[in-house]
Structures are given as structure tokens and as C-alpha cells.
Amino acid sequence: MTAIFKQKLAIEGGECEINSAFPVWPTYAQDEVNAVLNVLKSGRVNYWTGDLGQKFEKQFATYFGVNYAVALANGSVALELALQVLNIGEGDEVIVTPRTFIATVSSICLKGATPIFADVDLNTQYVTAESIQACITPRTKAIIFVHLAGWPCDMKSIIKVAKDNDLKLIEDCAQAHGAEYKGKRIGAIGDIGTFSFYPGKNLGAYGDGGAIVTNNSQLAKKCRMIANHGRIEKYNHEFEGRNSRLDNLQAAVLNVKLGHLENWTSQRIKIADFYLKNLEDINEIVLPKREKWARQVYHLFVIRIKQREKLQDFLREKGIQTGIHYPIALPKLQAYSYMGKSDNNLKANQLDAELLSLPIGEHLEISQAEEVVSALREYYKQQ
Ligand SMILES: *Cc1c(COP(=O)(O)O)cnc(C)c1O
């Protein structure tokens, strides 16, 4: 069974093995390594505005069917810049889910705005139009919507709430490269979509990377300028910005990897379909719901169960590593204790004890998913 979690890395003829944690670490393919070596040999490592970054932005925008993509240093900064170019800051409130990675929420605080946690629907784990509506005040300026685990959210009602209340809509797509809502790739459904290319994401660089996508030329231009110190040309700065550029080495890797993304996504969907079909009759497991209008890209395959630790131990014994995304709802983190919301009655908190992420990734074979399924069947037979 260990084969699932040990990947052979072949680099320039040598081979090393890593024991990958969950989510699965990427393999390093020869074409990616060659792309990196070509950059090193060319001496163009730090030319962010050079052809590689631009090529990536073009390819990425085309892939998403949007007008503009701006490559950035990471997904966290992409969120911050999205808020900044939408003029969200001091005194503003931004509605967000309590069930996400901390970066979604810390970006709001770093801009001086206040995050307001809306509650989630237990079945989808997503905030709903009603829960958003309940959080709106005269200070509310935006909603950050997270397409968590690679499931696109049902955008229709969310867009309506945003429109009716004149709120900006940011989509955090860090876990959902290529997910579709009603045949449209997520990212440019709202005002701005943000992406991460952290190595463990569906599209991962060899280090950090991120991007925003938008159909608005002004927002894209402003974002690009902020990320490059407000620069018009060398040593001529229109305003103060920051350094949030994607480097050429990462752009080179991403250019190659983007070409594989569709195949990788298909493999993820294949594994997910296999789980869905073969775990359907186990009553103790609540499976992610498949939606007709959605193309789910399964960054994670998250099930809901009771007595999680016992099952996790059983699977670990069999060499099957699982994950928990996320074990602590954000309002309960020490980082947000100052808000005094840790003992709130959000339904989102209930999920802390029930979620379990099964192995998923483009490297998994059906035979390995079969082993996961049979281990789960064996476990529930004994109960
Ligand atoms: C990974 C992630 C981020 C942050 O991206 P980084 O590139 O790691 O900075 C933001 N939001 C979500 C939902 C994520 O999963």
C-alpha cells in the first residue's frame, strides 16, 4: 500500500524517493526540470516582465476564458491585491466562510478591513445566500467566496445577493483550478478570482506562486503595477506598491504544467467517481454530493463521518494516509480569539470533528483507490 504515498522522483537520471504527506507532493517530470534548466542557462532568472511570465499569463487567461491574468508571488498576496484594487480597507466589512485556509481571512485583516463569518450549510460546507444576507451591514463591501476542495459553488444566489447589495465578489480559487459552474470556468464569475500555485495545489509550481484573473482591464493593470512597486518603467513609480512578482523559474514550470492540467484533472475526477460509486452503500459515510451543474476538480475528496480518529488509525495501520481540512473552524483559532467569537453557535464548528480527506491526486491509480475502498469496507463491516 505504501506505493500510493511514495513517489519516485526521476531527475536527470538520478532517483530519490519521498514519503509524501497529504495532500500529495508533486513529482518532478523531465520536461519541467528542462524548463527550469533553460531559464538558468539563459540567465533570465529575475526578469519577471519577460516572456515566460507573460506567456504564462496569456496561457492562464486563455485556459480560464478571461481577458486578463496577472501572475503573482503567491495566492495569499493575490487575495490582498484583489481587495486592494477593489478599494477595500479600513472600516469595511468583508463576508467570508469560517471553513477555509487562514489566508482567505488574514488577507482581509491585513488590508485593515474586518472579516465577518457567515455560517455554512452542513451538506455543502459552503456559506449560503441566506447566511450572507444575515451578515450584511451598511459597512459590508465585499464577499470572498471560496471554491473549497475543488467544488465550484452554486453561484447564482450568491451573485444575486452581491448585486442586490452592491457588494464586490472575490472568488478564492486556490483549490479549484479548472472547476466549472454551468460550463463556465470559475474565477471570472465575480469581479476577481485569485489562485495559488503552492506545490500541493492542483496546479503547483516548484515553490510559491499565485495569480489573479479578471475581465476588467483597470483592475488587472492596477494589480500588476502594485505587484511591481507601482512601476511605470525602471525607477519611475506612479505610486507605492510592493514586490509580489512571480519569478521566471516558477513561470517556466507553470507553463509546462498548465499543459498537463486537463489530463491531471481527468484523473482526479476518475478517482473521485470511483470512490463515489463504490462507497455509496456505506451508510456511515456522507459522500460529497455530485452536482449536475458543476465540474468538480477534487483538490480534496472530503467525506463526513463519526468517530473519525478510530477510522483514521485503522487506515493508517494499512498505510493509507488521510488528512483533515480543516480541523479547526477559523473563529475558534487563537489568531481570531480577539473577536470573541470562539464559542459561537455556527454550524460550521460541528464539521471540525467529522471531516476526513481521502487520498486523491493525479498520481493515483484506480488499483490504489480500490485499496482505499476495500479498507473502508473492511472497517465498516467490523463496526
Ligand atoms: C492555499 C490557499 C491560499 C493561499 O495560497 P498561498 O499560495 O499558499 O499563499 C488561499 N486560500 C485557499 C483556500 C488556499 O487553499
Short mmCIF file of C-alpha atoms and ligand atoms in Angstrom, two decimals:
data_model
loop_
_atom_site.label_atom_id
_atom_site.label_comp_id
_atom_site.label_asym_id
_atom_site.label_seq_id
_atom_site.Cartn_x
_atom_site.Cartn_y
_atom_site.Cartn_z
CA MET A 1 0.00 0.00 0.00
CA THR A 2 2.86 2.36 0.68
CA ALA A 3 3.21 2.70 -3.09
CA ILE A 4 0.39 5.24 -3.10
CA PHE A 5 2.25 7.59 -0.89
CA LYS A 6 5.77 7.11 -2.10
CA GLN A 7 6.62 8.68 -5.36
CA LYS A 8 9.70 8.09 -7.35
CA LEU A 9 11.31 11.27 -8.47
CA ALA A 10 13.48 10.94 -11.51
CA ILE A 11 15.69 13.93 -12.04
CA GLU A 12 18.44 13.90 -14.61
CA GLY A 13 18.85 10.15 -14.40
CA GLY A 14 19.11 10.11 -10.59
CA GLU A 15 16.30 8.87 -8.45
CA CYS A 16 15.16 9.75 -4.98
CA GLU A 17 12.11 8.79 -3.01
CA ILE A 18 9.94 10.99 -0.87
CA ASN A 19 7.37 9.89 1.60
CA SER A 20 4.69 12.32 0.65
CA ALA A 21 2.31 13.83 3.12
CA PHE A 22 -1.30 14.56 2.22
CA PRO A 23 -2.11 16.44 0.01
CA VAL A 24 0.26 14.68 -2.28
CA TRP A 25 3.51 16.31 -3.24
CA PRO A 26 4.14 16.69 -6.94
CA THR A 27 6.52 14.62 -8.99
CA TYR A 28 9.24 16.37 -10.92
CA ALA A 29 8.98 15.45 -14.56
CA GLN A 30 11.80 15.81 -17.01
CA ASP A 31 10.08 18.43 -19.18
CA GLU A 32 9.58 20.66 -16.12
CA VAL A 33 13.16 20.23 -15.00
CA ASN A 34 14.35 21.06 -18.52
CA ALA A 35 12.28 24.23 -18.49
CA VAL A 36 13.97 25.29 -15.23
CA LEU A 37 17.43 24.48 -16.58
CA ASN A 38 16.73 26.52 -19.70
CA VAL A 39 15.93 29.56 -17.59
CA LEU A 40 19.08 29.09 -15.53
CA LYS A 41 21.22 28.68 -18.64
CA SER A 42 19.68 31.77 -20.24
CA GLY A 43 20.46 33.97 -17.22
CA ARG A 44 16.91 35.41 -17.29
CA VAL A 45 16.02 34.31 -13.78
CA ASN A 46 14.83 37.64 -12.45
CA TYR A 47 13.11 39.12 -15.48
CA TRP A 48 9.55 38.90 -14.22
CA THR A 49 8.20 41.01 -17.03
CA GLY A 50 9.99 38.82 -19.54
CA ASP A 51 8.49 36.38 -21.99
CA LEU A 52 7.98 33.47 -19.59
CA GLY A 53 5.76 35.33 -17.14
CA GLN A 54 3.84 36.92 -19.99
CA LYS A 55 3.46 33.59 -21.74
CA PHE A 56 2.09 32.10 -18.56
CA GLU A 57 -0.35 34.96 -18.03
CA LYS A 58 -1.59 34.55 -21.59
CA GLN A 59 -1.94 30.78 -21.36
CA PHE A 60 -3.63 31.01 -17.99
CA ALA A 61 -6.12 33.65 -19.15
CA THR A 62 -6.92 31.58 -22.24
CA TYR A 63 -7.42 28.47 -20.13
CA PHE A 64 -9.93 30.35 -17.99
CA GLY A 65 -11.60 32.17 -20.85
CA VAL A 66 -10.90 35.54 -19.22
CA ASN A 67 -9.38 38.72 -20.57
CA TYR A 68 -6.59 39.14 -18.03
CA ALA A 69 -4.39 37.10 -15.73
CA VAL A 70 -1.69 38.65 -13.56
CA ALA A 71 0.98 36.32 -12.22
CA LEU A 72 1.92 36.94 -8.59
CA ALA A 73 4.19 35.67 -5.84
CA ASN A 74 1.57 33.51 -4.07
CA GLY A 75 -2.14 33.01 -3.50
CA SER A 76 -2.22 34.93 -0.23
CA VAL A 77 -0.92 38.09 -1.83
CA ALA A 78 -3.35 37.57 -4.72
CA LEU A 79 -6.19 37.89 -2.20
CA GLU A 80 -4.67 41.01 -0.65
CA LEU A 81 -4.21 42.69 -4.01
CA ALA A 82 -7.73 41.74 -5.08
CA LEU A 83 -9.10 43.54 -2.00
CA GLN A 84 -6.77 46.49 -2.51
CA VAL A 85 -7.70 47.12 -6.16
CA LEU A 86 -11.38 46.90 -5.21
CA ASN A 87 -10.66 49.68 -2.67
CA ILE A 88 -11.47 47.61 0.39
CA GLY A 89 -9.74 48.65 3.58
CA GLU A 90 -10.11 50.39 6.93
CA GLY A 91 -13.70 50.43 8.23
CA ASP A 92 -15.02 47.96 5.64
CA GLU A 93 -16.50 44.55 6.34
CA VAL A 94 -15.96 41.50 4.17
CA ILE A 95 -18.14 38.42 4.46
CA VAL A 96 -16.27 35.13 4.40
CA THR A 97 -16.59 31.46 5.30
CA PRO A 98 -15.27 30.11 8.60
CA ARG A 99 -14.23 26.95 6.74
CA THR A 100 -11.19 27.79 4.66
CA PHE A 101 -7.44 28.16 4.90
CA ILE A 102 -6.46 31.10 7.11
CA ALA A 103 -5.05 33.12 4.19
CA THR A 104 -8.55 33.87 2.91
CA VAL A 105 -9.34 35.69 6.13
CA SER A 106 -5.94 37.10 7.08
CA SER A 107 -5.87 38.92 3.73
CA ILE A 108 -8.92 40.90 4.88
CA CYS A 109 -7.31 41.84 8.19
CA LEU A 110 -4.01 42.73 6.53
CA LYS A 111 -5.91 45.31 4.46
CA GLY A 112 -7.36 46.79 7.65
CA ALA A 113 -10.88 45.52 6.95
CA THR A 114 -12.96 43.28 9.22
CA PRO A 115 -13.88 39.70 8.34
CA ILE A 116 -17.46 38.67 9.13
CA PHE A 117 -18.04 34.94 9.30
CA ALA A 118 -21.20 33.67 7.62
CA ASP A 119 -22.45 30.23 8.54
CA VAL A 120 -22.31 27.21 6.25
CA ASP A 121 -24.72 24.59 5.01
CA LEU A 122 -23.63 21.30 6.58
CA ASN A 123 -24.12 19.36 3.35
CA THR A 124 -22.05 21.57 1.08
CA GLN A 125 -19.78 23.16 3.69
CA TYR A 126 -20.45 26.42 1.84
CA VAL A 127 -21.90 29.69 3.02
CA THR A 128 -25.34 30.31 1.59
CA ALA A 129 -27.07 33.37 0.19
CA GLU A 130 -29.22 33.44 3.35
CA SER A 131 -26.27 33.28 5.74
CA ILE A 132 -24.53 36.02 3.75
CA GLN A 133 -27.66 38.15 3.79
CA ALA A 134 -27.82 37.83 7.58
CA CYS A 135 -24.30 39.31 7.88
CA ILE A 136 -24.81 42.38 5.71
CA THR A 137 -24.49 45.77 7.40
CA PRO A 138 -24.02 49.29 5.97
CA ARG A 139 -20.26 48.66 6.21
CA THR A 140 -20.25 45.48 4.13
CA LYS A 141 -18.24 45.97 0.94
CA ALA A 142 -17.43 42.51 -0.39
CA ILE A 143 -17.81 38.76 -0.22
CA ILE A 144 -14.86 36.42 -0.61
CA PHE A 145 -16.23 33.17 -1.88
CA VAL A 146 -14.04 30.06 -1.55
CA HIS A 147 -14.46 27.19 -4.01
CA LEU A 148 -13.21 24.84 -1.33
CA ALA A 149 -11.76 21.39 -2.10
CA GLY A 150 -12.24 21.98 -5.84
CA TRP A 151 -16.05 22.08 -5.77
CA PRO A 152 -17.46 25.10 -7.53
CA CYS A 153 -20.13 26.78 -5.52
CA ASP A 154 -23.65 27.37 -6.73
CA MET A 155 -23.02 30.97 -7.75
CA LYS A 156 -26.48 32.09 -8.85
CA SER A 157 -27.89 33.06 -5.48
CA ILE A 158 -24.55 34.44 -4.29
CA ILE A 159 -24.26 36.70 -7.33
CA LYS A 160 -27.78 37.94 -6.67
CA VAL A 161 -27.03 38.86 -3.04
CA ALA A 162 -23.86 40.62 -4.18
CA LYS A 163 -25.73 42.56 -6.90
CA ASP A 164 -28.72 43.46 -4.72
CA ASN A 165 -26.45 44.87 -2.02
CA ASP A 166 -23.81 46.40 -4.28
CA LEU A 167 -21.06 44.14 -2.96
CA LYS A 168 -17.85 43.14 -4.71
CA LEU A 169 -17.35 39.43 -5.26
CA ILE A 170 -13.93 37.83 -4.99
CA GLU A 171 -13.56 34.15 -5.76
CA ASP A 172 -10.79 32.35 -3.87
CA CYS A 173 -9.97 29.61 -6.40
CA ALA A 174 -6.77 28.39 -4.73
CA GLN A 175 -8.18 24.86 -4.62
CA ALA A 176 -10.23 24.86 -7.80
CA HIS A 177 -8.14 25.30 -10.96
CA GLY A 178 -10.40 24.32 -13.85
CA ALA A 179 -13.60 23.82 -11.85
CA GLU A 180 -16.71 24.86 -13.77
CA TYR A 181 -20.05 26.34 -12.85
CA LYS A 182 -22.69 25.73 -15.55
CA GLY A 183 -19.98 25.18 -18.16
CA LYS A 184 -18.07 28.31 -17.23
CA ARG A 185 -14.67 28.10 -15.55
CA ILE A 186 -14.77 29.68 -12.13
CA GLY A 187 -12.51 32.67 -11.47
CA ALA A 188 -14.10 35.41 -13.52
CA ILE A 189 -17.69 34.90 -12.44
CA GLY A 190 -17.21 37.56 -9.77
CA ASP A 191 -15.08 40.71 -10.02
CA ILE A 192 -11.74 38.99 -9.43
CA GLY A 193 -10.61 35.39 -8.97
CA THR A 194 -7.47 34.51 -7.05
CA PHE A 195 -5.28 31.43 -7.48
CA SER A 196 -2.41 29.77 -5.67
CA PHE A 197 0.30 27.64 -7.25
CA TYR A 198 1.66 26.34 -3.97
CA PRO A 199 3.19 22.93 -4.83
CA GLY A 200 0.34 20.93 -3.26
CA LYS A 201 -2.42 22.63 -5.29
CA ASN A 202 -3.97 21.13 -8.44
CA LEU A 203 -1.60 23.30 -10.46
CA GLY A 204 1.56 23.72 -8.42
CA ALA A 205 4.89 25.43 -9.03
CA TYR A 206 8.22 24.26 -7.56
CA GLY A 207 7.80 26.89 -4.88
CA ASP A 208 5.29 29.66 -4.29
CA GLY A 209 3.22 31.26 -6.99
CA GLY A 210 -0.19 32.85 -7.46
CA ALA A 211 -2.36 34.86 -9.84
CA ILE A 212 -5.50 36.89 -10.21
CA VAL A 213 -7.87 36.68 -13.15
CA THR A 214 -10.41 39.29 -14.17
CA ASN A 215 -12.22 40.67 -17.20
CA ASN A 216 -11.64 44.24 -16.02
CA SER A 217 -8.60 45.86 -17.64
CA GLN A 218 -8.27 48.56 -14.98
CA LEU A 219 -8.23 46.06 -12.13
CA ALA A 220 -5.66 43.91 -13.93
CA LYS A 221 -3.43 46.89 -14.68
CA LYS A 222 -3.58 48.19 -11.11
CA CYS A 223 -2.84 44.74 -9.72
CA ARG A 224 0.18 44.30 -11.98
CA MET A 225 1.50 47.72 -11.01
CA ILE A 226 1.06 47.21 -7.25
CA ALA A 227 2.88 43.88 -7.51
CA ASN A 228 5.79 45.65 -9.18
CA HIS A 229 6.27 48.64 -6.83
CA GLY A 230 3.84 50.88 -8.70
CA ARG A 231 6.36 51.00 -11.50
CA ILE A 232 5.73 52.55 -14.91
CA GLU A 233 9.29 51.95 -16.05
CA LYS A 234 12.55 51.35 -14.26
CA TYR A 235 12.93 53.91 -11.41
CA ASN A 236 9.76 55.71 -12.40
CA HIS A 237 6.97 54.86 -9.93
CA GLU A 238 3.42 56.16 -10.15
CA PHE A 239 2.64 55.14 -6.57
CA GLU A 240 3.98 52.96 -3.77
CA GLY A 241 3.39 49.29 -4.39
CA ARG A 242 5.16 46.19 -3.22
CA ASN A 243 7.13 43.28 -4.57
CA SER A 244 4.72 40.42 -5.29
CA ARG A 245 6.07 39.15 -8.60
CA LEU A 246 6.14 35.59 -9.84
CA ASP A 247 9.71 34.66 -10.73
CA ASN A 248 10.71 33.31 -14.10
CA LEU A 249 11.69 29.87 -12.77
CA GLN A 250 8.19 29.29 -11.45
CA ALA A 251 6.66 30.71 -14.63
CA ALA A 252 8.71 28.21 -16.67
CA VAL A 253 7.46 25.30 -14.56
CA LEU A 254 3.87 26.52 -14.68
CA ASN A 255 3.96 26.93 -18.47
CA VAL A 256 4.80 23.24 -18.79
CA LYS A 257 2.41 22.06 -16.09
CA LEU A 258 -0.57 24.00 -17.37
CA GLY A 259 -0.36 21.84 -20.49
CA HIS A 260 -0.96 18.76 -18.31
CA LEU A 261 -3.69 20.20 -16.10
CA GLU A 262 -6.65 18.82 -18.06
CA ASN A 263 -5.25 15.27 -18.00
CA TRP A 264 -4.45 15.54 -14.33
CA THR A 265 -7.92 16.84 -13.58
CA SER A 266 -9.48 13.96 -15.52
CA GLN A 267 -7.52 11.52 -13.40
CA ARG A 268 -8.70 13.21 -10.19
CA ILE A 269 -12.29 13.03 -11.41
CA LYS A 270 -11.86 9.36 -12.34
CA ILE A 271 -10.64 8.52 -8.83
CA ALA A 272 -13.43 10.57 -7.26
CA ASP A 273 -16.06 8.85 -9.42
CA PHE A 274 -14.66 5.52 -8.33
CA TYR A 275 -14.97 6.46 -4.66
CA LEU A 276 -18.47 7.84 -5.18
CA LYS A 277 -19.64 4.68 -6.91
CA ASN A 278 -18.02 2.20 -4.56
CA LEU A 279 -18.68 3.86 -1.22
CA GLU A 280 -22.28 4.81 -1.96
CA ASP A 281 -23.82 1.97 0.03
CA ILE A 282 -21.86 2.56 3.26
CA ASN A 283 -24.43 4.39 5.35
CA GLU A 284 -21.92 5.70 7.87
CA ILE A 285 -20.13 7.74 5.21
CA VAL A 286 -21.53 11.02 3.89
CA LEU A 287 -20.01 11.48 0.46
CA PRO A 288 -19.51 14.78 -1.37
CA LYS A 289 -22.55 15.48 -3.49
CA ARG A 290 -22.18 15.44 -7.24
CA GLU A 291 -23.95 18.36 -8.87
CA LYS A 292 -25.19 18.38 -12.46
CA TRP A 293 -24.18 21.99 -12.98
CA ALA A 294 -20.69 21.52 -11.62
CA ARG A 295 -17.36 20.29 -12.80
CA GLN A 296 -15.70 19.39 -9.53
CA VAL A 297 -11.92 19.14 -9.74
CA TYR A 298 -11.41 17.40 -6.40
CA HIS A 299 -8.45 19.17 -4.89
CA LEU A 300 -9.60 17.11 -1.92
CA PHE A 301 -12.06 14.26 -1.56
CA VAL A 302 -13.75 15.05 1.73
CA ILE A 303 -16.14 12.67 3.47
CA ARG A 304 -18.11 13.19 6.67
CA ILE A 305 -18.08 10.50 9.33
CA LYS A 306 -18.47 10.00 13.08
CA GLN A 307 -15.65 8.71 15.28
CA ARG A 308 -13.06 9.93 12.85
CA GLU A 309 -9.93 9.18 14.88
CA LYS A 310 -10.75 5.46 15.07
CA LEU A 311 -11.13 5.21 11.30
CA GLN A 312 -8.06 7.31 10.70
CA ASP A 313 -5.99 4.97 12.90
CA PHE A 314 -7.36 1.94 11.08
CA LEU A 315 -6.43 3.39 7.70
CA ARG A 316 -3.02 4.48 8.94
CA GLU A 317 -2.30 0.89 10.01
CA LYS A 318 -2.93 -0.10 6.41
CA GLY A 319 -0.54 2.54 5.13
CA ILE A 320 -3.33 4.86 3.97
CA GLN A 321 -2.68 8.43 4.90
CA THR A 322 -5.66 10.75 5.28
CA GLY A 323 -5.96 14.45 6.05
CA ILE A 324 -8.33 16.85 7.80
CA HIS A 325 -9.29 20.07 6.04
CA TYR A 326 -9.67 21.82 8.35
CA PRO A 327 -9.61 20.59 11.94
CA ILE A 328 -10.44 23.98 13.48
CA ALA A 329 -13.02 26.40 12.10
CA LEU A 330 -11.33 29.79 11.83
CA PRO A 331 -13.30 31.67 14.52
CA LYS A 332 -12.01 29.13 17.04
CA LEU A 333 -8.34 29.73 16.21
CA GLN A 334 -6.22 31.58 18.70
CA ALA A 335 -5.46 34.04 15.90
CA TYR A 336 -9.10 35.17 15.98
CA SER A 337 -9.72 34.91 19.71
CA TYR A 338 -9.70 38.72 19.86
CA MET A 339 -13.01 38.68 18.00
CA GLY A 340 -14.63 36.87 20.93
CA LYS A 341 -16.45 34.54 18.56
CA SER A 342 -14.86 31.23 19.55
CA ASP A 343 -17.92 29.94 21.40
CA ASN A 344 -20.36 30.96 18.70
CA ASN A 345 -23.15 28.69 17.55
CA LEU A 346 -22.05 28.41 13.96
CA LYS A 347 -22.94 25.10 12.36
CA ALA A 348 -19.53 25.34 10.73
CA ASN A 349 -17.98 24.29 14.04
CA GLN A 350 -19.73 20.92 14.01
CA LEU A 351 -17.75 19.91 10.96
CA ASP A 352 -14.43 20.14 12.81
CA ALA A 353 -14.85 16.65 14.22
CA GLU A 354 -16.40 14.98 11.17
CA LEU A 355 -14.36 15.73 8.07
CA LEU A 356 -11.84 13.35 6.57
CA SER A 357 -9.92 13.78 3.30
CA LEU A 358 -9.26 10.53 1.44
CA PRO A 359 -6.23 10.16 -0.85
CA ILE A 360 -6.71 11.86 -4.20
CA GLY A 361 -4.38 13.19 -6.85
CA GLU A 362 -3.38 12.79 -10.45
CA HIS A 363 -0.74 10.22 -9.50
CA LEU A 364 -3.29 7.80 -8.01
CA GLU A 365 -4.29 4.72 -9.98
CA ILE A 366 -7.69 3.04 -9.77
CA SER A 367 -5.99 -0.01 -8.25
CA GLN A 368 -4.85 2.18 -5.37
CA ALA A 369 -8.28 3.74 -4.94
CA GLU A 370 -9.54 0.16 -4.81
CA GLU A 371 -7.31 -0.48 -1.82
CA VAL A 372 -8.72 2.58 -0.07
CA VAL A 373 -12.27 1.39 -0.79
CA SER A 374 -11.64 -2.14 0.43
CA ALA A 375 -10.02 -0.85 3.63
CA LEU A 376 -13.10 1.32 4.28
CA ARG A 377 -15.43 -1.62 3.57
CA GLU A 378 -13.47 -3.84 5.91
CA TYR A 379 -13.62 -1.23 8.64
CA TYR A 380 -17.38 -0.70 8.45
CA LYS A 381 -18.07 -4.44 8.27
CA GLN A 382 -16.41 -4.78 11.67
CA GLN A 383 -18.43 -2.00 13.29
C1 LIG B 1 -3.53 27.73 -0.47
C2 LIG B 1 -4.64 28.62 -0.21
C3 LIG B 1 -4.47 30.02 -0.13
C4 LIG B 1 -3.12 30.67 -0.07
O1 LIG B 1 -2.29 30.45 -1.16
P1 LIG B 1 -0.71 30.53 -0.98
O2 LIG B 1 -0.19 30.43 -2.39
O3 LIG B 1 -0.29 29.38 -0.13
O4 LIG B 1 -0.37 31.83 -0.38
C5 LIG B 1 -5.60 30.82 -0.01
N1 LIG B 1 -6.82 30.27 0.04
C6 LIG B 1 -7.03 28.94 -0.01
C7 LIG B 1 -8.44 28.41 0.04
C8 LIG B 1 -5.95 28.06 -0.12
O5 LIG B 1 -6.18 26.75 -0.16
#
